[in-house]
PDB file of C-alpha atoms and ligand atoms in Angstrom:
ATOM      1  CA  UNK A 125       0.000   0.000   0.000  1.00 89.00           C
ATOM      2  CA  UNK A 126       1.381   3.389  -0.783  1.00 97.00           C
ATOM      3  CA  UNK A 127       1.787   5.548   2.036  1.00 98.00           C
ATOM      4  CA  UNK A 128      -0.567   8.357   2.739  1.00 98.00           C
ATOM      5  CA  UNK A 129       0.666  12.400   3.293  1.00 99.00           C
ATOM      6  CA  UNK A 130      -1.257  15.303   3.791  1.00 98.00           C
ATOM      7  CA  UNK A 131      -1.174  18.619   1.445  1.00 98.00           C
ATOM      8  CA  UNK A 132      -3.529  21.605   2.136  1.00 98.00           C
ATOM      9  CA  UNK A 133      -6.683  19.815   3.615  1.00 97.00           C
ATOM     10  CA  UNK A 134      -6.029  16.803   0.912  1.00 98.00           C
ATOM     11  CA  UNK A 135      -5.166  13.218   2.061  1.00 98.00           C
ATOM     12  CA  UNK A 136      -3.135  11.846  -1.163  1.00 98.00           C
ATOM     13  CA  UNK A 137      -0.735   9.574  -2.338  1.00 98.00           C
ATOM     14  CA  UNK A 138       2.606  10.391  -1.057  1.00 98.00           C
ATOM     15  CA  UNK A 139       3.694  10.231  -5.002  1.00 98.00           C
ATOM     16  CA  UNK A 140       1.079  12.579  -5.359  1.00 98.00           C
ATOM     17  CA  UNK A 141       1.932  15.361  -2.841  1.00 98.00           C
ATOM     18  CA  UNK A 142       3.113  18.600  -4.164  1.00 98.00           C
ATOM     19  CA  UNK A 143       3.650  22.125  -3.312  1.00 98.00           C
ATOM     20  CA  UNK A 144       4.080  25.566  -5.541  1.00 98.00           C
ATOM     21  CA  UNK A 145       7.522  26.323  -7.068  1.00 98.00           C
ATOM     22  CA  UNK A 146       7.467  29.315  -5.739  1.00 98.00           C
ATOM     23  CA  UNK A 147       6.268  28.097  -1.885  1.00 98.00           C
ATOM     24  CA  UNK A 148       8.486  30.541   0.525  1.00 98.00           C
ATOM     25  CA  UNK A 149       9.241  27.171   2.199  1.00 98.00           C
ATOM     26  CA  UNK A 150      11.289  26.055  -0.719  1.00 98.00           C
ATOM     27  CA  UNK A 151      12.462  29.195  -1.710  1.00 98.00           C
ATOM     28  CA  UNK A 152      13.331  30.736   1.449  1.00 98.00           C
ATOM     29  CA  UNK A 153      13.300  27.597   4.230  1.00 98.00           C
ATOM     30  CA  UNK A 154      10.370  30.415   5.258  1.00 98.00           C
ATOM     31  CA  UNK A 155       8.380  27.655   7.475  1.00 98.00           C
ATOM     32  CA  UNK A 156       8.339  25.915  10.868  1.00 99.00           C
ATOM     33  CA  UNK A 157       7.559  22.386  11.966  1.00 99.00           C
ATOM     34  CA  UNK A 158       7.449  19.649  14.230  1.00 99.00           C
ATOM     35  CA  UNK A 159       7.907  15.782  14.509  1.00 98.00           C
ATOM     36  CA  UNK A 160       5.777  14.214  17.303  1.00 98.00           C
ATOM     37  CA  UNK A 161       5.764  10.226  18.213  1.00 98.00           C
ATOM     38  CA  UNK A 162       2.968   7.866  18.369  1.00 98.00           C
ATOM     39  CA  UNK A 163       3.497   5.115  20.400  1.00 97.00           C
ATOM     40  CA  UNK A 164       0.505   2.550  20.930  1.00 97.00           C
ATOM     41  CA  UNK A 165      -2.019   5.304  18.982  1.00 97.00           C
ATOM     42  CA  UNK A 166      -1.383   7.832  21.466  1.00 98.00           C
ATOM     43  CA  UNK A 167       0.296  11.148  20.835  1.00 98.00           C
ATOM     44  CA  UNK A 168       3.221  11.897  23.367  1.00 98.00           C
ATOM     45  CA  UNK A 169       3.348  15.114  24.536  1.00 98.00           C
ATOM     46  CA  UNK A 170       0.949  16.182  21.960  1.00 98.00           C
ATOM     47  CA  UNK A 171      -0.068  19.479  24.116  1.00 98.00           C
ATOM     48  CA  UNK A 172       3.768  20.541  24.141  1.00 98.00           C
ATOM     49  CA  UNK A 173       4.460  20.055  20.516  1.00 98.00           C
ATOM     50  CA  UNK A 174       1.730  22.172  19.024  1.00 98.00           C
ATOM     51  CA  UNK A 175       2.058  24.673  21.932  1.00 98.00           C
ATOM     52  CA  UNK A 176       5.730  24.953  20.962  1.00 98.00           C
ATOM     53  CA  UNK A 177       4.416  25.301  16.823  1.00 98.00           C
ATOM     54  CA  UNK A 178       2.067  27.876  17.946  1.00 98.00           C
ATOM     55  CA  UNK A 179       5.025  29.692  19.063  1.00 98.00           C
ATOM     56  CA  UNK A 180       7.819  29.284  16.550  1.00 98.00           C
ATOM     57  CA  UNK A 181       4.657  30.353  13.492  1.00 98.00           C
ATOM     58  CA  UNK A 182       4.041  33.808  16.184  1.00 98.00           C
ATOM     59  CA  UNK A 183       7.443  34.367  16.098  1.00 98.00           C
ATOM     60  CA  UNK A 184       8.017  34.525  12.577  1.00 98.00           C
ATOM     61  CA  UNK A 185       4.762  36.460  11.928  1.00 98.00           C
ATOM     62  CA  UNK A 186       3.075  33.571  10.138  1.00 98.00           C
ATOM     63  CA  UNK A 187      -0.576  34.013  10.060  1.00 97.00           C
ATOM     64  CA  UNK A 188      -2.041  30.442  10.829  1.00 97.00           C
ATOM     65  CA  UNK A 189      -6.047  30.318  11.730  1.00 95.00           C
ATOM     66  CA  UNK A 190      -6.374  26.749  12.615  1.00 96.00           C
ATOM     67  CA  UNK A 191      -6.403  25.606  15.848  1.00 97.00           C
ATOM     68  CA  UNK A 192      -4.451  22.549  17.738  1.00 97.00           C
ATOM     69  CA  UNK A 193      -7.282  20.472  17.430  1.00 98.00           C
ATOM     70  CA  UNK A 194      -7.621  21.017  13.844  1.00 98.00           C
ATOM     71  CA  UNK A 195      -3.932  19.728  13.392  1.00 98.00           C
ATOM     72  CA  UNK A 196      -4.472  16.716  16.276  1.00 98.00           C
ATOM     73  CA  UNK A 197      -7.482  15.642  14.445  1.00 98.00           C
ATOM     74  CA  UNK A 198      -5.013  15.791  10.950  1.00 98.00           C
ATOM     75  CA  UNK A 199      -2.288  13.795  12.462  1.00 98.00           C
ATOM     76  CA  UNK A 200      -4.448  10.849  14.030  1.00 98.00           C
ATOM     77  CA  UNK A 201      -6.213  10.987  10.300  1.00 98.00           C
ATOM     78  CA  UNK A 202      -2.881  10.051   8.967  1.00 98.00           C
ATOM     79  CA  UNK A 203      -1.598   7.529  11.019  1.00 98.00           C
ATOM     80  CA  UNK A 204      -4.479   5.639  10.758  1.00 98.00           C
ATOM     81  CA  UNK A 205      -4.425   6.012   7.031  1.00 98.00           C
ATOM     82  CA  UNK A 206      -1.715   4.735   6.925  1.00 98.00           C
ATOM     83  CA  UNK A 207      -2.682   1.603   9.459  1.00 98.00           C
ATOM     84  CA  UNK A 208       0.236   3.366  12.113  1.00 98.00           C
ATOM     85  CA  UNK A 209      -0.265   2.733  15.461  1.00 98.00           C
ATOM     86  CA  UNK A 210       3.600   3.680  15.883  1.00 97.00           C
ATOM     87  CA  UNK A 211       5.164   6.165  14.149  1.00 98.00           C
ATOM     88  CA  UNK A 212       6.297   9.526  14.001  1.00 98.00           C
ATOM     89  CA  UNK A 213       4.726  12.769  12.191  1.00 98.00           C
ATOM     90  CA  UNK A 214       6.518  15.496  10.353  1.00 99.00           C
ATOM     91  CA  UNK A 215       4.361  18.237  10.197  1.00 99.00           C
ATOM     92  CA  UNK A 216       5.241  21.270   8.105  1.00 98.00           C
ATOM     93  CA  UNK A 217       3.620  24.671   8.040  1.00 99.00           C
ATOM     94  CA  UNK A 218       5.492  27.680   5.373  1.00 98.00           C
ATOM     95  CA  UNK A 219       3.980  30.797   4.984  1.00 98.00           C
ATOM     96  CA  UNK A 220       2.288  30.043   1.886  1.00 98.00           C
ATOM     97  CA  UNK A 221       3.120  30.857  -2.077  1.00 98.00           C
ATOM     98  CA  UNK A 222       3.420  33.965  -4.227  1.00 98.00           C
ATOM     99  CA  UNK A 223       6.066  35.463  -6.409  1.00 98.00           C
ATOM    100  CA  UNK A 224       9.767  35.908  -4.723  1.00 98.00           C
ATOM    101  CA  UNK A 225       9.878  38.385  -2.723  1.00 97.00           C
ATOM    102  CA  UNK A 226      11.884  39.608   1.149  1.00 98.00           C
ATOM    103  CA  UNK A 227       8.947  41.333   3.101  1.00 98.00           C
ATOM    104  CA  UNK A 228       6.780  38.631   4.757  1.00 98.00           C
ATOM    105  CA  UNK A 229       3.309  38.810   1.938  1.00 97.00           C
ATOM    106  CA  UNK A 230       0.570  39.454   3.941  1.00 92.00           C
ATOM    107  CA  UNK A 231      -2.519  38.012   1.484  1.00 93.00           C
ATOM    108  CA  UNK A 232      -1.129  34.892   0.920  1.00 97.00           C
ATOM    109  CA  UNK A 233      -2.306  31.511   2.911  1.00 97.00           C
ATOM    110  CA  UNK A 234       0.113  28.467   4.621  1.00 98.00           C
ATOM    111  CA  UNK A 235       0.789  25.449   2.867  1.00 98.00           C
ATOM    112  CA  UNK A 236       0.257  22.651   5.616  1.00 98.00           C
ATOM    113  CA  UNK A 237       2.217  19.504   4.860  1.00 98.00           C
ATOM    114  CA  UNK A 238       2.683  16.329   6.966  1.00 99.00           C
ATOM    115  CA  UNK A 239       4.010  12.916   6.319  1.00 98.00           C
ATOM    116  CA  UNK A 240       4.270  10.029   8.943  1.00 98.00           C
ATOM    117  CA  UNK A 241       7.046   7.241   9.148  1.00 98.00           C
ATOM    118  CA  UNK A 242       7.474   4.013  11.171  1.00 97.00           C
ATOM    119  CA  UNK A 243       9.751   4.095  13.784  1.00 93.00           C
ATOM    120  CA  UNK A 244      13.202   3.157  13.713  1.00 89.00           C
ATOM    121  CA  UNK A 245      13.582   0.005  16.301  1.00 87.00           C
ATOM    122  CA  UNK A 246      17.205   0.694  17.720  1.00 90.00           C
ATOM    123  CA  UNK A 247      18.623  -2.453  18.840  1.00 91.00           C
ATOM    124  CA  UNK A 248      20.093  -3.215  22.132  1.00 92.00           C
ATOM    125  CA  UNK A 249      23.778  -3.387  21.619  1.00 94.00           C
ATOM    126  CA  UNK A 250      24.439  -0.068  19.609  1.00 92.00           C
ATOM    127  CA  UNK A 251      22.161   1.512  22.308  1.00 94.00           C
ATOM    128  CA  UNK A 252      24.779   0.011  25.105  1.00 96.00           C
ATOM    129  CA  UNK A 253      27.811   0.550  22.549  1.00 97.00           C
ATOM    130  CA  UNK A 254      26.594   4.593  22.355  1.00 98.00           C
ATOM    131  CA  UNK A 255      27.342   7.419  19.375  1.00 98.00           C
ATOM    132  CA  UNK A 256      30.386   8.346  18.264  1.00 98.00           C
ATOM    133  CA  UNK A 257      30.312  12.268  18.129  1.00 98.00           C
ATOM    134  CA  UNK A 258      32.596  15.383  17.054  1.00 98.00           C
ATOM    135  CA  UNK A 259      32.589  19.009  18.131  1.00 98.00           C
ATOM    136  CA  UNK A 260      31.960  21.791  16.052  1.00 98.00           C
ATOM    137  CA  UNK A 261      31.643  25.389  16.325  1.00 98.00           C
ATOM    138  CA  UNK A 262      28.027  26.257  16.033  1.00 98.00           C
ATOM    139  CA  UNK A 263      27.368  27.982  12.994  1.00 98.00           C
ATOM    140  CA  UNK A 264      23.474  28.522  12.754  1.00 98.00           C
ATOM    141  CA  UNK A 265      21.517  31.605  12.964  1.00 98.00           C
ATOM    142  CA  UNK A 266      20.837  32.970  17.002  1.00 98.00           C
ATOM    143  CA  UNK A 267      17.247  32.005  17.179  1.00 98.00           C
ATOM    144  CA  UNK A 268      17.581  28.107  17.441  1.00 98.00           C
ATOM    145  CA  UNK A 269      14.393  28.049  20.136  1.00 98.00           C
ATOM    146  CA  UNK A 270      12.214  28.859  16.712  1.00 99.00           C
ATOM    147  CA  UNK A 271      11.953  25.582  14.956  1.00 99.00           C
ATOM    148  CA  UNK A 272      12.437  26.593  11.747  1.00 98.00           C
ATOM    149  CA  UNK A 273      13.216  24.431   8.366  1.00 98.00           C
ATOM    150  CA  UNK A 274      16.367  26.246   8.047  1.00 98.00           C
ATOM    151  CA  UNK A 275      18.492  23.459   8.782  1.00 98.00           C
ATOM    152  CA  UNK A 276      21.463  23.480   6.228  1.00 98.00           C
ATOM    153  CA  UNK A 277      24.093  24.531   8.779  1.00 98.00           C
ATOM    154  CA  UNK A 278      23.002  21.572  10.978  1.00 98.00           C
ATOM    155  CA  UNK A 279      23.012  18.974   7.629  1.00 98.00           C
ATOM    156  CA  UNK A 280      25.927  20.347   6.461  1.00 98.00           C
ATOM    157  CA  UNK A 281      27.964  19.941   9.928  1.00 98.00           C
ATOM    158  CA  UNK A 282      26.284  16.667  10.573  1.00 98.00           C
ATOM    159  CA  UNK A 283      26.959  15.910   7.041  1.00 98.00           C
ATOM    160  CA  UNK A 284      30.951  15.982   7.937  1.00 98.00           C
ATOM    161  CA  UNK A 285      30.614  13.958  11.235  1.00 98.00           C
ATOM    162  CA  UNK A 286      28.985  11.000   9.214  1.00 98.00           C
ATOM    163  CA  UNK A 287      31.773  11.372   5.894  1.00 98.00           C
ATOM    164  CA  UNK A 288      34.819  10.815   8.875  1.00 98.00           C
ATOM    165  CA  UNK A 289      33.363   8.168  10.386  1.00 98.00           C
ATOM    166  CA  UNK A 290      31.022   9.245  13.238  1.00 98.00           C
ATOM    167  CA  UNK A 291      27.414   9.665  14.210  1.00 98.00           C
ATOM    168  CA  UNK A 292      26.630  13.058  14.716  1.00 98.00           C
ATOM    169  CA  UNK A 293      28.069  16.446  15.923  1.00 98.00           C
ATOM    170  CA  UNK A 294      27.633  18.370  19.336  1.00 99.00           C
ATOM    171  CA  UNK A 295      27.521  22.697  18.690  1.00 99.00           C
ATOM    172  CA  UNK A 296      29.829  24.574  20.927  1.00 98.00           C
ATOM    173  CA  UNK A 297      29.317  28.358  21.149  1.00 98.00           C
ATOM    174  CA  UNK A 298      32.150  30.642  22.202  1.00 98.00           C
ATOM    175  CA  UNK A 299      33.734  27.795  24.356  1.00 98.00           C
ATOM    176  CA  UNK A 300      29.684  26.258  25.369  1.00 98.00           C
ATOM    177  CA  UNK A 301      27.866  23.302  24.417  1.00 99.00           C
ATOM    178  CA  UNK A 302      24.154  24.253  22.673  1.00 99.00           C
ATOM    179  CA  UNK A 303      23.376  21.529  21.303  1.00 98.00           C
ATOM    180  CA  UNK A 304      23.410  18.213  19.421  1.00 98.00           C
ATOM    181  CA  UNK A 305      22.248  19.334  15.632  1.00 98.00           C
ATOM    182  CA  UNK A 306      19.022  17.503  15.887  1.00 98.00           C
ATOM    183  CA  UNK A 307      18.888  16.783  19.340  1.00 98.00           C
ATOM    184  CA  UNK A 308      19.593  18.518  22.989  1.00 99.00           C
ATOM    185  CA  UNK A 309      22.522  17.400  24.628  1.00 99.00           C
ATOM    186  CA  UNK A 310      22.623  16.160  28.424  1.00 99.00           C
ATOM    187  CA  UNK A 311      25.805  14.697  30.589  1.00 98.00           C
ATOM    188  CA  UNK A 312      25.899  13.523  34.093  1.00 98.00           C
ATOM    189  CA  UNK A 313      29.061  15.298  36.162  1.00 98.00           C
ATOM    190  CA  UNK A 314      31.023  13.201  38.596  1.00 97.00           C
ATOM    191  CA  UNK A 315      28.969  14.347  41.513  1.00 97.00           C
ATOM    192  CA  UNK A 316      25.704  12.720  39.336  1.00 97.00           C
ATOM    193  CA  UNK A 317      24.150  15.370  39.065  1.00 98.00           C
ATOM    194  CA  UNK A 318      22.471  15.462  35.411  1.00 98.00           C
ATOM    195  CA  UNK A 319      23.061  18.745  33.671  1.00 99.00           C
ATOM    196  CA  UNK A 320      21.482  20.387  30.102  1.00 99.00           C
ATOM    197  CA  UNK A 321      21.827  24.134  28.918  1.00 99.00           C
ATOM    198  CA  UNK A 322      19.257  26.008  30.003  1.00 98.00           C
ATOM    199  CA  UNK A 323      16.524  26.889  27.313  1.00 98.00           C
ATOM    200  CA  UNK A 324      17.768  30.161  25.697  1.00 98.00           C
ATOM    201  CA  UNK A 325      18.080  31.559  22.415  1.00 98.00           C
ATOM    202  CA  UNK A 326      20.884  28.788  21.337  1.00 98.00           C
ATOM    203  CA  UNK A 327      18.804  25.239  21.339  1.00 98.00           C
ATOM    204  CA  UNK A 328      15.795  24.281  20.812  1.00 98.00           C
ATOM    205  CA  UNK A 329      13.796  23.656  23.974  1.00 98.00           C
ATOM    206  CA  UNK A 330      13.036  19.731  23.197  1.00 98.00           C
ATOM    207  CA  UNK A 331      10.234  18.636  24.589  1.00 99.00           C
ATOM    208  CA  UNK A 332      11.923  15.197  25.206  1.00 98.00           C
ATOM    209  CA  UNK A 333      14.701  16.974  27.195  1.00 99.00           C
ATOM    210  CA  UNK A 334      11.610  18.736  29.177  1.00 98.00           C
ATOM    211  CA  UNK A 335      10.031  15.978  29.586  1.00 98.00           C
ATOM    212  CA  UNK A 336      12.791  14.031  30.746  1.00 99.00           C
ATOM    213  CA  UNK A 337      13.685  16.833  32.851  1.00 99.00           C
ATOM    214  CA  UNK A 338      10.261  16.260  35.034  1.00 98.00           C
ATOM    215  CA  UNK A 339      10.974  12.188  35.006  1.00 98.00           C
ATOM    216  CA  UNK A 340      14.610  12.752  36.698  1.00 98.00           C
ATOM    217  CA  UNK A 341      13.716  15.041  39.123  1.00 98.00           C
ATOM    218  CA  UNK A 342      10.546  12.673  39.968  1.00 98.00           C
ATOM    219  CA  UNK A 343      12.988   9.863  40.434  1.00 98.00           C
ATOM    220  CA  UNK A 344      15.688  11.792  42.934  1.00 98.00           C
ATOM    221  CA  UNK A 345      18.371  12.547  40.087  1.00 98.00           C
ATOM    222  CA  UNK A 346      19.669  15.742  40.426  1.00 98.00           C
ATOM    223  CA  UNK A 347      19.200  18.172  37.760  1.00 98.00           C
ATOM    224  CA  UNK A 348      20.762  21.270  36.797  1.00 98.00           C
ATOM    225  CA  UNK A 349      19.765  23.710  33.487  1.00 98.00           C
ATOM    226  CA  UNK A 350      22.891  25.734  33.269  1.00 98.00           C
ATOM    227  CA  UNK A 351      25.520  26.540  30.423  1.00 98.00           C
ATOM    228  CA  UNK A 352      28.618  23.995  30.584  1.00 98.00           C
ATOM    229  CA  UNK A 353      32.162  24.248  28.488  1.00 98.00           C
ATOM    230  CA  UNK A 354      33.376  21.573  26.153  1.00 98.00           C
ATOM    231  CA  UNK A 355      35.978  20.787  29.257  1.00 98.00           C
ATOM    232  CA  UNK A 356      33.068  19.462  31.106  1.00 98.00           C
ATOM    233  CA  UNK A 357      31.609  17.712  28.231  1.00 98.00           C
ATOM    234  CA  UNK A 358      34.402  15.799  27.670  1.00 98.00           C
ATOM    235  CA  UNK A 359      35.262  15.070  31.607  1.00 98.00           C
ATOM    236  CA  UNK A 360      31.608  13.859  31.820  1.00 98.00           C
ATOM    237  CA  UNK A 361      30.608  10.528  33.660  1.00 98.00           C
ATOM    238  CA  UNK A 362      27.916  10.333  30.874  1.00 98.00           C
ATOM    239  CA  UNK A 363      27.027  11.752  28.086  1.00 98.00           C
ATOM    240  CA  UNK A 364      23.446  11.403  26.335  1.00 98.00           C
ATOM    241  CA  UNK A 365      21.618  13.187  23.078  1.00 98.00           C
ATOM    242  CA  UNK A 366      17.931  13.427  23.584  1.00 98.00           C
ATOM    243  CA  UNK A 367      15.084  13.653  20.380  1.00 98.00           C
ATOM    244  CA  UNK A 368      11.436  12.418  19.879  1.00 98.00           C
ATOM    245  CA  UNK A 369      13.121  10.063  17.069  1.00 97.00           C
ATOM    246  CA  UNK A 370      16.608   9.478  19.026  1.00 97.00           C
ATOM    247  CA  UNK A 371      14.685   8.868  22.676  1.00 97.00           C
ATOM    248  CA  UNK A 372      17.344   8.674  25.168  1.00 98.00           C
ATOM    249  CA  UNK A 373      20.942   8.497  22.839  1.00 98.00           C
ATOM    250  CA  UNK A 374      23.411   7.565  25.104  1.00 98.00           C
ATOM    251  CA  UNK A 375      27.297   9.129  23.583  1.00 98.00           C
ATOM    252  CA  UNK A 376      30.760   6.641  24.737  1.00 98.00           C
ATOM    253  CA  UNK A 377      33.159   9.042  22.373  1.00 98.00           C
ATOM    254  CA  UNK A 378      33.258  12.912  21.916  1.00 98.00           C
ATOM    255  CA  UNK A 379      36.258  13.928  19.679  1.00 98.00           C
ATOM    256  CA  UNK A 380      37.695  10.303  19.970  1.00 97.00           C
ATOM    257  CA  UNK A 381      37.581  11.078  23.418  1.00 98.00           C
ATOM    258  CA  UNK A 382      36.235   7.756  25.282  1.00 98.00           C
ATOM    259  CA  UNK A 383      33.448   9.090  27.928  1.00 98.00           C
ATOM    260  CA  UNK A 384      33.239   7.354  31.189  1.00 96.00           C
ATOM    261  CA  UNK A 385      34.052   3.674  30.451  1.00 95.00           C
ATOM    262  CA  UNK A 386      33.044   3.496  27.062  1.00 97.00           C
ATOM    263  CA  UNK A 387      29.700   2.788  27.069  1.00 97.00           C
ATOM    264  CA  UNK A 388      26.176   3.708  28.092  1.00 98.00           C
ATOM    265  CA  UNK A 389      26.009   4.737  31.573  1.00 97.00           C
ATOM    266  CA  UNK A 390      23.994   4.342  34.468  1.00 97.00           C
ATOM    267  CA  UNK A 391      21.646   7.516  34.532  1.00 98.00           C
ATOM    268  CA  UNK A 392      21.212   7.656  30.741  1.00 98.00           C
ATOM    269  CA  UNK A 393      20.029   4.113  31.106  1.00 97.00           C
ATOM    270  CA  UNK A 394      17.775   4.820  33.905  1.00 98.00           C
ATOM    271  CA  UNK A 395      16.300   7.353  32.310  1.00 98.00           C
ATOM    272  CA  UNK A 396      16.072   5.708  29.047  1.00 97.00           C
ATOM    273  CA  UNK A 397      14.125   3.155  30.951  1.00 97.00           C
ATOM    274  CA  UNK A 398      12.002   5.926  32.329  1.00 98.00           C
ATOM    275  CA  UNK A 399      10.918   7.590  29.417  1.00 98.00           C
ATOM    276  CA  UNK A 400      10.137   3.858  27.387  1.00 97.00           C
ATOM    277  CA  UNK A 401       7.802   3.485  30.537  1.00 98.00           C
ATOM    278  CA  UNK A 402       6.343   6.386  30.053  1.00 98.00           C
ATOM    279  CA  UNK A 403       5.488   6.558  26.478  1.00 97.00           C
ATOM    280  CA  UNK A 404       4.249   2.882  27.012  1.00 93.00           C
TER     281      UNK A 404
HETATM  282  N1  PDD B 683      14.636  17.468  15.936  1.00 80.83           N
HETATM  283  N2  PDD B 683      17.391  20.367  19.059  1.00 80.83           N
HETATM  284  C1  PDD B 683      17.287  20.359  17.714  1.00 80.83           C
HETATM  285  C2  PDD B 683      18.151  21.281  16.928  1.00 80.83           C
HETATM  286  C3  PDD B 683      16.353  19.498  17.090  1.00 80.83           C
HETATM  287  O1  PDD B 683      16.246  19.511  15.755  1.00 80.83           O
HETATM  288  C4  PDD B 683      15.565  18.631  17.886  1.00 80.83           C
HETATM  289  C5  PDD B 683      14.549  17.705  17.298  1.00 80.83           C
HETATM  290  C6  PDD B 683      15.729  18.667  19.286  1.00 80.83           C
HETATM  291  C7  PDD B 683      14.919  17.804  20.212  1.00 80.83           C
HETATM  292  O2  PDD B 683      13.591  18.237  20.274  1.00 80.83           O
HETATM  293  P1  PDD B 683      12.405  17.216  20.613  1.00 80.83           P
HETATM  294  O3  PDD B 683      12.792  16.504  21.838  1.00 80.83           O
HETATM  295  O4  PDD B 683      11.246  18.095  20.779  1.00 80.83           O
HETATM  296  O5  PDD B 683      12.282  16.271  19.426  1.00 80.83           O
HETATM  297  C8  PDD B 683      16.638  19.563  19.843  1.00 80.83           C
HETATM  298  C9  PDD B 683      13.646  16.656  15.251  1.00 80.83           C
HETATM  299  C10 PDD B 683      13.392  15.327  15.865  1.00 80.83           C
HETATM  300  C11 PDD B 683      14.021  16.593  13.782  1.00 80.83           C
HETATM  301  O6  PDD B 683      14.374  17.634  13.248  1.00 80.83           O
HETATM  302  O7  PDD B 683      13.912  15.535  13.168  1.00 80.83           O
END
């Protein structure tokens, strides 16, 4: 069966899904979007997601007159179009089509895309084994909390990570870790204390890092939302990436750099195990 996608109020063929040449998502990565998990036909953390799309679309101005329930209603449509009852959503909303042009057109409408996927089942032993990662100097714009489809700088760097051999990339900003390039970034310091950059301008506030936030401190771990330097990143007990598609990531080398003893730790897996119980 061909999958299913969604294109301005139209269930279609996924062969059949197309947007305007001259969308300002494709000309101008003008858009935001999100990428929410169903697990057993329930959507995790819907409230947060579309909360956090109803902010990044205010942000950049984009006129949007549907409500969350609209887009709920949309994405449960599609999974079970698509006979999902796992999965994860990619929902895209750009400000709409008209002829090229810098100041943000005000009579035009959004093009609303979305597209679901099965998950990806991780297995155990590259889970224990953890992601090899590099540092790199972050490079994107200074409004990462907008999630915005302007991700070249992120595919690019991550791009270079993956051609020398290694999973993915973490972002250091004049000497402190922001974050992974599609995922937040947390380590555990030799006291145990779990620690993730607080949620400014430089990351994305993930709503898996929030949400595993709540779960840590709920379970006596320690945890701290403060800046930290590439020194304690790479002096960390533990290291983990965290993403709606990545879960809990735990990280064994930074820069070569073997983290704790090499593999997943304690706390990542404890919370790892934590978060699979709650999205059961
Ligand atoms: N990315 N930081 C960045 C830059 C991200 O792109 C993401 C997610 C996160 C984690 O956010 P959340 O926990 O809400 O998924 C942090 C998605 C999964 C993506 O682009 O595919």
């Amino acid at each position: 069966m061909e999958r299913v996608s969604f294109v301005n109020g139209k269930f279609l063929p996924h062969s059949q899904c197309f947007v305007h040449i001259e969308d300002r998502g494709f000309q101008l990565a003008d858009g935001v979007y999100e990428v929410i998990l169903l697990k057993n036909n329930k959507l995790i953390d819907i409230d947060w997601h579309l909360q956090r799309l109803f902010r990044s679309l205010a942000e950049l101005e984009i006129k949007f007159e549907q409500n969350k329930t609209y887009l709920e209603q949309i994405i449960l449509e599609l999974f079970a179009k698509n006979n999902l009852t796992d999965g994860s959503v990619y929902l895209q909303i750009t400000r709409g089509a008209t002829n090229r042009q810098q100041i943000f057109p005000t009579n035009i409408s959004p093009t609303i895309t979305a597209t679901v996927s099965p998950l990806k089942i991780i297995n155990q032993q590259d889970l224990e084994n953890g992601l090899s990662v590099q540092t790199h100097q972050d490079i994107r714009w200074q409004r990462c909390d907008i999630k915005s489809t302007s991700l070249l700088a992120s595919c690019w760097i991550r791009q270079k990570a993956v051609s020398a051999g290694d999973d993915d990339t973490i972002l250091i900003r004049d000497g402190f870790v922001t974050e992974a390039t599609f995922a937040n970034v947390f380590i555990v310091d030799k006291n145990g204390t779990l620690i993730t950059r607080n949620a400014d301008n430089f990351i994305l506030q993930g709503i898996t890092r929030n949400r595993l936030i709540e779960l840590a401190k709920n379970n006596g771990i320690a945890v701290l939302e403060k800046k930290f330097t590439v020194e304690e990143l790479l002096q960390a007990r533990e290291v983990f990436l965290s993403s709606t598609t990545l879960l809990v990531r735990p990280v064994s080398k930074v820069d070569r750099q073997i983290i704790g003893n090499g593999k997943a730790g304690e706390i990542s897996k404890k919370l790892s195990g934590l978060y699979n119980n709650f999205i059961h």
